[in-house]
XYZ file of C-alpha atoms in Angstrom:
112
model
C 11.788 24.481 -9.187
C 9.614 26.910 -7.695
C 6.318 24.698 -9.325
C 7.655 22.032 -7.893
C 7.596 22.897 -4.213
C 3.697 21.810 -4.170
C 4.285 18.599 -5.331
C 6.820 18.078 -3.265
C 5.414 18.659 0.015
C 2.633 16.785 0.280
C 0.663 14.800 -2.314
C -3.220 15.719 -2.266
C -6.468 13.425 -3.239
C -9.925 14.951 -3.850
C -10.875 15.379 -0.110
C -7.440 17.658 0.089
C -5.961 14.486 2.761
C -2.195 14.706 2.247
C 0.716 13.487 3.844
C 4.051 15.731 4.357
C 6.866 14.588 2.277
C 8.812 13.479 4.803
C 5.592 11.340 5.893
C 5.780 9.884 2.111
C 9.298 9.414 2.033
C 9.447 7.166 5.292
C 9.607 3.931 5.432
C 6.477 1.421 5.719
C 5.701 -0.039 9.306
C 3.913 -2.687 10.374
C 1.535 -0.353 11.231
C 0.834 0.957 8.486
C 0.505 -2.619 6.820
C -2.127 -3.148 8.977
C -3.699 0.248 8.387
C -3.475 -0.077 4.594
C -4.756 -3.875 4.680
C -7.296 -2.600 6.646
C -8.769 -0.432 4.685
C -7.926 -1.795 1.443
C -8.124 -5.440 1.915
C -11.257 -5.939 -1.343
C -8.332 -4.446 -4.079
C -5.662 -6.495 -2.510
C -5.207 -8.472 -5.575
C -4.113 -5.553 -8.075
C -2.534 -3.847 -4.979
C -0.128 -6.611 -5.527
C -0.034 -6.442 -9.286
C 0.977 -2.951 -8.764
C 3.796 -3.135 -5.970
C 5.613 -6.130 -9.001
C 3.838 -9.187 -7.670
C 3.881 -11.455 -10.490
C 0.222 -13.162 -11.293
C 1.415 -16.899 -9.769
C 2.556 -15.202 -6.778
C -0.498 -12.946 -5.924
C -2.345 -16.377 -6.570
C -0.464 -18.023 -4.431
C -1.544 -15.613 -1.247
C -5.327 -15.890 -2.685
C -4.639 -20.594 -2.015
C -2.943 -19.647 1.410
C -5.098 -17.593 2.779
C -8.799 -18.124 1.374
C -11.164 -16.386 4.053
C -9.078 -13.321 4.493
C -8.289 -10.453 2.353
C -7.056 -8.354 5.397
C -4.038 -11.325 5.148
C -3.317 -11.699 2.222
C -3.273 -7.860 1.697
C -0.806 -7.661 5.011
C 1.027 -10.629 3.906
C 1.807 -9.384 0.743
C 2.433 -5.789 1.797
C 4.889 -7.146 4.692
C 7.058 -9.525 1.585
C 6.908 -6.583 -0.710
C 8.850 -4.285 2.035
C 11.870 -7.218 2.424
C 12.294 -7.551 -1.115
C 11.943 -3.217 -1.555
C 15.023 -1.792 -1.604
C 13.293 1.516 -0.032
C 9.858 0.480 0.508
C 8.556 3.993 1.147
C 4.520 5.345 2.049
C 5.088 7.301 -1.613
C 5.411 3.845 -3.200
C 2.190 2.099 -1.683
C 0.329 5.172 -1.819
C 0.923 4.955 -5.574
C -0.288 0.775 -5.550
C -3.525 2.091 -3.430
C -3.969 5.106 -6.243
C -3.874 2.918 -9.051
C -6.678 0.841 -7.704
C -8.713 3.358 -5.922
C -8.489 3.614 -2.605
C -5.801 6.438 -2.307
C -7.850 8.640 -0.247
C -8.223 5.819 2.386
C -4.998 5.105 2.789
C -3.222 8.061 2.949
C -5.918 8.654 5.920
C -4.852 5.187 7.441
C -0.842 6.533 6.690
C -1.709 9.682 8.343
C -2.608 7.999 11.790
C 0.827 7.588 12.628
């Protein structure tokens, strides 16, 4: 378990940003929606693929809401916590590292 302590406390991208694991085990605010959307907004698409969107869905957002990624990315961030069961910082952390933009997010996370 002793290997595991590392991992546990704090999760760590190239520039060595991290967040505590209690800071990756709370729960998503609106803040950091906006934080995340923010700085993320261009990969909202498979941000959404990754947090279980289904294609039609993600599409939908992309009819809705034409001339702003920053919405749809907040939109869809904000419907993905009420449907989570524990929508937690480790969980959209994970979404941002799949498509990239972990570093700037857990930066945007760390804000608050």
């Amino acid at each position: 378990a002793a290997g595991s302590e590392t991992s546990d406390r704090q999760t760590s991208s190239q520039s060595g940003t991290s967040l505590s694991k209690s800071g990756l085990q709370r729960l998503v605010t609106g803040s950091d929606i906006f934080e995340v959307a923010r700085v993320a907004r261009t990969k909202w698409f498979k941000i959404g693929v990754h947090l279980g969107f289904e294609m039609e869905e993600i599409e939908d957002y992309r009819e809705k809401y034409p001339d702003s990624m920053y919405k749809r990315l907040s939109l869809l961030i904000a419907d993905w916590i009420r449907r989570e069961k524990k929508p937690t910082t480790a969980i959209l952390l994970a979404a941002c590292k799949e498509t990239g933009v972990e570093r700037a997010a857990t930066k945007a996370l760390q804000k608050h």
